[in-house]
Amino acid sequence: MSLQQIAVIGAGTMGNGIAHVFAQSGFKVNLVDVNAGQLEKALQTIGKNLDRQVSKGTLTEGQKSIALANITTHTDMAVGVQNAQLVVEAATENTDLKLKIFRQLDEAAPAGCILATNTSSISITKIAAVTKRADKVIGMHFMNPVPVMKLVEIINGYATDKSVTDTIVALSTQLGKVPCVVNDYPGFIANRILMPMINEAIYSLYEGVAGVESIDTVMKLGMAHPMGPLQLADFIGLDVCLSILHVLHDGFGNPKYAPCPLLTNMVTAGYLGAKSGEGFYKYTPGSKEAVVSRRFA
Ligand code: NAD
């Protein structure tokens, strides 16, 4: 199946990156968000990120202009998806919201259109079940930042048709990414392995085994991780980490996934990591520098 017209739902962190990589690879992209200001911001971010590629010499000015011209923005989802062959949904991570969006997409998108979701943790099978085309619903989980990260985790729902998986695998390769196909169980692969590691790092801090910097340094220098687990948790968002751990805990019913009480406390208190200015580290707006939060110093 040859795809040309893509719709991306949600123009936040992930949606703008997904629109960027499709547009740069020559696809026509309708970028949809309920918030017009967010669409404006997304176009600015994509422009800046393309500029960075031009200054690095990995893209020409002409290619940048073509990529930008490939993107059209919409606040009306029904209009944005009316001629789409593939929809990639990247709206806020909330189960009720995603189920509502997929019911609407099923009504508004053409019959043959594949409906993909970039969800980090919500069951693909559950999302597919609210549509009349469960065979055409699939997970297409890009990593952040999308233009840089190579992996696309492709998640087969219980009813996903093999031809749909094959199409999304080929498409991911066409985008210059490396696809990995997995099945639909809580956390898929990426978060099933990452989140227990982050949770264990938080438990190590909570139990006083070591401080923030020591834990992160052990994992950076000892395991060649580019970023320590506590700093990575701050960047993902501690609320997001907590909600994925709840998905794992509820989904498997295994106490090994129980979130560390320190993580729960930090989220309750509004210490969400980089986006709120403080988590395990403290962040200064406009600066890339992070210092250990005085609560853990
Ligand atoms: P975000 O909060 O940055 O953006 C979400 C966007 O969705 C917002 O612009 C919001 O206005 C829009 N939105 C909300 N309801 C909508 C609707 N009904 N129609 C259209 N747009 C709507 O979130 P994000 O970090 O980009 O995450 C998006 C998805 O990607 C989530 O499912 C998340 O789990 C997943 N994800 C995030 C990351 C990450 O590192 N941030 C990584 C992988 C996957």
Coordinates of C-alpha atoms and ligand atoms in Angstrom, one line a residue:
M1 CA 0.0 0.0 0.0
S2 CA 1.5 3.3 -1.0
L3 CA 0.8 6.1 1.5
Q4 CA 1.1 9.8 0.6
Q5 CA -1.4 11.7 2.8
I6 CA -0.8 11.5 6.5
A7 CA -2.7 13.2 9.4
V8 CA -1.1 13.7 12.8
I9 CA -3.4 14.3 15.7
G10 CA -1.9 16.4 18.5
A11 CA 0.8 19.0 17.8
G12 CA 2.7 18.8 21.2
T13 CA 6.2 17.5 21.8
M14 CA 5.7 14.3 19.9
G15 CA 3.2 15.5 17.2
N16 CA 5.5 18.2 15.9
G17 CA 8.4 15.8 15.7
I18 CA 6.2 13.2 13.9
A19 CA 4.9 15.8 11.4
H20 CA 8.6 16.9 10.9
V21 CA 9.9 13.5 9.9
F22 CA 7.0 12.7 7.6
A23 CA 7.2 16.1 5.8
Q24 CA 10.9 15.8 5.4
S25 CA 10.5 12.4 3.8
G26 CA 8.1 13.9 1.2
F27 CA 4.7 13.0 2.7
K28 CA 1.8 15.5 2.8
V29 CA 0.9 16.1 6.4
N30 CA -2.2 17.5 8.0
L31 CA -1.3 18.5 11.5
V32 CA -4.3 18.7 13.8
D33 CA -4.7 20.1 17.3
V34 CA -7.7 21.4 19.3
N35 CA -5.4 24.3 20.3
A36 CA -4.6 26.8 17.5
G37 CA -1.7 28.3 19.6
Q38 CA -0.2 24.9 19.8
L39 CA -0.2 24.5 16.0
E40 CA 1.5 27.8 15.7
K41 CA 4.1 26.8 18.2
A42 CA 4.6 23.4 16.5
L43 CA 5.3 25.1 13.1
Q44 CA 7.9 27.4 14.8
T45 CA 9.6 24.4 16.5
I46 CA 9.7 22.4 13.2
G47 CA 11.2 25.5 11.5
K48 CA 13.9 25.8 14.1
N49 CA 14.7 22.1 14.1
L50 CA 14.9 22.1 10.3
D51 CA 17.2 25.2 10.5
R52 CA 19.5 23.3 12.8
Q53 CA 19.7 20.4 10.2
V54 CA 20.5 23.0 7.5
S55 CA 23.3 24.6 9.6
K56 CA 24.7 21.1 10.3
G57 CA 24.7 20.4 6.5
T58 CA 22.4 17.5 6.7
L59 CA 19.6 19.3 4.8
T60 CA 19.6 22.0 2.1
E61 CA 17.5 25.2 2.3
G62 CA 15.5 23.9 -0.7
Q63 CA 14.7 20.6 1.2
K64 CA 13.7 22.6 4.3
S65 CA 11.3 24.7 2.3
I66 CA 9.7 21.6 0.7
A67 CA 9.3 20.0 4.1
L68 CA 7.6 23.1 5.5
A69 CA 5.3 23.4 2.5
N70 CA 4.3 19.7 3.0
I71 CA 2.6 20.6 6.4
T72 CA -0.9 22.1 6.6
T73 CA -2.5 22.8 10.0
H74 CA -6.1 22.2 11.1
T75 CA -8.1 22.6 14.3
D76 CA -11.0 20.5 12.9
M77 CA -10.1 16.9 13.0
A78 CA -12.8 15.7 10.6
V79 CA -11.3 18.1 7.9
G80 CA -7.8 17.1 8.7
V81 CA -8.3 13.4 8.3
Q82 CA -10.9 13.4 5.4
N83 CA -8.3 12.3 2.7
A84 CA -5.8 10.6 5.0
Q85 CA -4.4 7.1 4.2
L86 CA -2.7 7.0 7.6
V87 CA -3.5 8.8 10.9
V88 CA -0.9 8.9 13.6
E89 CA -2.5 10.0 16.9
A90 CA -0.2 11.8 19.3
A91 CA -2.7 13.6 21.6
T92 CA -2.4 13.8 25.4
E93 CA -1.8 10.4 27.2
N94 CA -5.3 9.9 28.7
T95 CA -7.3 6.8 28.0
D96 CA -10.7 8.4 27.9
L97 CA -9.5 11.1 25.5
K98 CA -7.8 8.5 23.2
L99 CA -11.0 6.3 23.1
K100 CA -13.0 9.4 22.2
I101 CA -10.6 10.5 19.5
F102 CA -10.5 6.9 18.0
R103 CA -14.4 6.8 17.9
Q104 CA -14.3 10.1 16.0
L105 CA -11.5 9.0 13.7
D106 CA -13.4 5.9 12.8
E107 CA -16.3 8.0 11.7
A108 CA -14.3 10.7 9.9
A109 CA -11.4 8.9 8.2
P110 CA -11.7 7.0 4.9
A111 CA -12.6 3.3 5.2
G112 CA -9.1 2.0 4.2
C113 CA -7.2 4.5 6.4
I114 CA -4.8 3.0 9.0
L115 CA -5.3 4.4 12.5
A116 CA -2.0 4.4 14.4
T117 CA -1.4 5.7 18.0
N118 CA 1.9 7.0 19.5
T119 CA 0.7 6.0 23.0
S120 CA 3.5 5.2 25.5
S121 CA 1.4 2.7 27.5
I122 CA -2.3 2.5 26.7
S123 CA -3.5 -0.9 25.3
I124 CA -3.7 -0.9 21.5
T125 CA -6.3 -3.6 21.7
K126 CA -8.5 -1.4 24.0
I127 CA -8.2 1.5 21.6
A128 CA -8.9 -0.7 18.6
A129 CA -12.0 -2.1 20.2
V130 CA -13.9 1.2 20.1
T131 CA -13.5 1.3 16.3
K132 CA -15.1 -0.8 13.5
R133 CA -11.7 -1.4 12.0
A134 CA -9.7 -3.1 14.8
D135 CA -7.6 -4.8 12.1
K136 CA -6.4 -1.4 10.9
V137 CA -5.4 -0.1 14.3
I138 CA -1.7 -0.3 15.4
G139 CA 0.8 1.3 17.8
M140 CA 3.5 3.4 16.1
H141 CA 5.6 4.5 19.1
F142 CA 8.2 7.1 18.2
M143 CA 10.9 8.1 20.7
N144 CA 11.6 11.7 21.9
P145 CA 13.1 13.7 20.2
V146 CA 11.5 12.2 17.1
P147 CA 13.8 13.7 14.4
V148 CA 16.8 12.4 16.2
M149 CA 15.8 9.0 17.7
K150 CA 16.0 6.0 15.4
L151 CA 13.6 3.6 17.0
V152 CA 10.0 3.1 16.1
E153 CA 8.4 0.5 18.4
I154 CA 5.5 -1.0 16.4
I155 CA 2.8 -2.6 18.5
N156 CA 0.4 -5.2 17.1
G157 CA -3.0 -5.1 18.8
Y158 CA -4.8 -8.4 19.2
A159 CA -6.7 -7.9 16.0
T160 CA -4.1 -6.0 13.9
D161 CA -3.8 -7.4 10.4
K162 CA -0.4 -8.5 9.3
S163 CA -0.6 -6.4 6.1
V164 CA -1.1 -3.3 8.3
T165 CA 2.0 -4.2 10.3
D166 CA 4.0 -4.8 7.1
T167 CA 2.9 -1.4 5.8
I168 CA 4.0 0.4 9.0
V169 CA 7.3 -1.5 9.1
A170 CA 8.1 -0.4 5.5
L171 CA 7.0 3.1 6.2
S172 CA 9.2 3.4 9.3
T173 CA 12.2 2.3 7.2
Q174 CA 11.2 4.9 4.5
L175 CA 11.4 7.6 7.3
G176 CA 15.0 6.5 8.0
K177 CA 13.9 4.8 11.3
V178 CA 14.5 1.3 12.6
P179 CA 11.2 -0.5 13.3
C180 CA 10.9 -3.2 16.0
V181 CA 7.6 -5.1 16.1
V182 CA 6.2 -6.1 19.5
N183 CA 2.9 -7.4 20.9
D184 CA 0.4 -5.6 22.9
Y185 CA 1.1 -6.2 26.6
P186 CA 1.5 -3.5 29.3
G187 CA 4.3 -1.1 28.7
F188 CA 5.1 -2.9 25.4
I189 CA 8.9 -3.4 25.4
A190 CA 10.4 0.1 25.8
N191 CA 8.6 1.1 29.0
R192 CA 8.3 -2.4 30.4
I193 CA 12.1 -2.5 30.7
L194 CA 12.8 1.3 31.2
M195 CA 10.3 2.0 33.9
P196 CA 11.3 -0.7 36.4
M197 CA 14.9 0.5 36.0
I198 CA 13.8 4.1 36.8
N199 CA 11.7 2.9 39.7
E200 CA 14.6 0.9 41.1
A201 CA 16.8 3.9 40.9
I202 CA 14.2 5.9 42.8
Y203 CA 14.0 3.1 45.4
S204 CA 17.8 3.2 45.8
L205 CA 17.6 6.9 46.5
Y206 CA 14.6 6.4 48.9
E207 CA 16.4 3.7 50.9
G208 CA 19.5 5.8 51.1
V209 CA 21.7 3.4 49.2
A210 CA 23.3 6.3 47.3
G211 CA 22.6 10.0 46.3
V212 CA 21.2 11.3 43.0
E213 CA 24.5 12.0 41.4
S214 CA 26.1 8.7 42.4
I215 CA 23.1 6.7 41.1
D216 CA 23.2 8.5 37.8
T217 CA 27.0 8.3 37.5
V218 CA 27.0 4.6 38.1
M219 CA 24.5 4.0 35.3
K220 CA 26.2 6.5 32.9
L221 CA 29.8 5.4 33.3
G222 CA 29.2 1.8 34.3
M223 CA 26.5 0.9 31.8
A224 CA 27.3 3.5 29.1
H225 CA 23.9 5.1 29.4
P226 CA 23.9 8.6 27.9
M227 CA 21.8 9.9 30.8
G228 CA 21.3 8.5 34.3
P229 CA 17.9 7.1 35.2
L230 CA 16.9 9.9 37.6
Q231 CA 17.7 12.6 35.1
L232 CA 15.9 10.6 32.4
A233 CA 12.9 10.4 34.7
D234 CA 13.0 14.2 35.1
F235 CA 13.0 14.6 31.3
I236 CA 10.2 12.1 30.7
G237 CA 8.1 13.8 33.5
L238 CA 7.7 12.1 36.9
D239 CA 3.9 12.1 36.4
V240 CA 4.3 10.2 33.1
C241 CA 6.6 7.7 34.8
L242 CA 4.1 7.2 37.7
S243 CA 1.2 6.7 35.3
I244 CA 3.2 4.1 33.2
L245 CA 4.1 2.2 36.4
H246 CA 0.4 2.1 37.4
V247 CA -0.3 0.6 33.9
L248 CA 2.3 -2.1 34.5
H249 CA 1.2 -2.7 38.1
D250 CA -2.5 -2.9 37.2
G251 CA -1.9 -4.8 33.9
F252 CA 0.3 -7.6 35.4
G253 CA -1.0 -7.5 39.0
N254 CA 2.6 -8.1 40.1
P255 CA 3.9 -6.1 43.1
K256 CA 7.3 -5.8 41.5
Y257 CA 5.9 -2.9 39.5
A258 CA 4.6 -0.9 42.5
P259 CA 5.7 2.7 42.2
C260 CA 8.2 3.9 44.8
P261 CA 6.4 6.0 47.5
L262 CA 9.0 8.7 46.9
L263 CA 7.9 9.0 43.3
T264 CA 4.2 9.2 44.3
N265 CA 5.0 11.9 46.9
M266 CA 7.0 14.0 44.4
V267 CA 4.2 13.9 41.8
T268 CA 1.6 14.7 44.4
A269 CA 3.7 17.7 45.5
G270 CA 4.0 18.9 41.8
Y271 CA 7.7 18.1 41.4
L272 CA 7.4 16.7 37.9
G273 CA 11.0 17.1 36.7
A274 CA 12.3 19.4 33.9
K275 CA 8.8 20.6 32.9
S276 CA 7.9 21.9 36.4
G277 CA 11.4 23.2 37.0
E278 CA 12.4 20.6 39.7
G279 CA 12.4 16.9 40.2
F280 CA 15.6 15.0 41.2
Y281 CA 17.4 18.0 39.7
K282 CA 16.6 21.7 39.6
Y283 CA 16.4 23.4 36.2
T284 CA 16.8 27.0 35.3
P285 CA 14.6 28.2 32.3
G286 CA 16.7 28.8 29.2
S287 CA 19.7 26.9 30.6
K288 CA 20.6 23.3 29.9
E289 CA 22.3 23.0 33.3
A290 CA 20.8 21.0 36.0
V291 CA 21.9 20.8 39.7
V292 CA 20.8 18.2 42.2
S293 CA 17.6 19.4 44.0
R294 CA 18.4 20.7 47.5
R295 CA 16.0 18.1 48.8
F296 CA 18.5 15.4 47.8
A297 CA 21.7 17.4 48.2
Ligands
NAD1 P1 1.9 17.0 24.7 O1 1.1 17.3 26.0 O2 3.2 17.7 24.5 O3 0.9 17.2 23.4 C1 -0.4 16.7 23.4 C2 -1.2 17.6 22.4 O4 -2.4 17.0 22.2 C3 -1.4 19.0 22.9 O5 -1.0 19.9 22.0 C4 -3.0 19.0 23.0 O6 -3.5 20.3 22.7 C5 -3.4 18.0 21.9 N1 -4.7 17.5 22.1 C6 -5.4 17.2 23.2 N2 -6.6 16.7 22.9 C7 -6.7 16.7 21.5 C8 -7.7 16.4 20.6 N3 -8.9 15.9 21.0 N4 -7.5 16.5 19.3 C9 -6.3 17.0 18.9 N5 -5.3 17.4 19.7 C10 -5.5 17.2 21.0 O7 2.1 15.4 24.8 P2 3.3 14.5 24.1 O8 4.4 14.4 25.1 O9 3.5 15.0 22.7 O10 2.6 13.1 24.1 C11 1.7 12.7 23.0 C12 1.6 11.2 23.0 O11 2.9 10.7 22.7 C13 1.1 10.6 24.3 O12 0.3 9.5 24.0 C14 2.5 10.1 24.9 O13 2.3 9.0 25.8 C15 3.3 9.7 23.7 N6 4.7 9.7 23.9 C16 5.3 10.8 24.5 C17 6.7 10.8 24.6 C18 7.4 11.9 25.3 O14 8.6 11.8 25.6 N7 6.8 13.1 25.5 C19 7.5 9.7 24.1 C20 6.8 8.7 23.4 C21 5.4 8.7 23.3

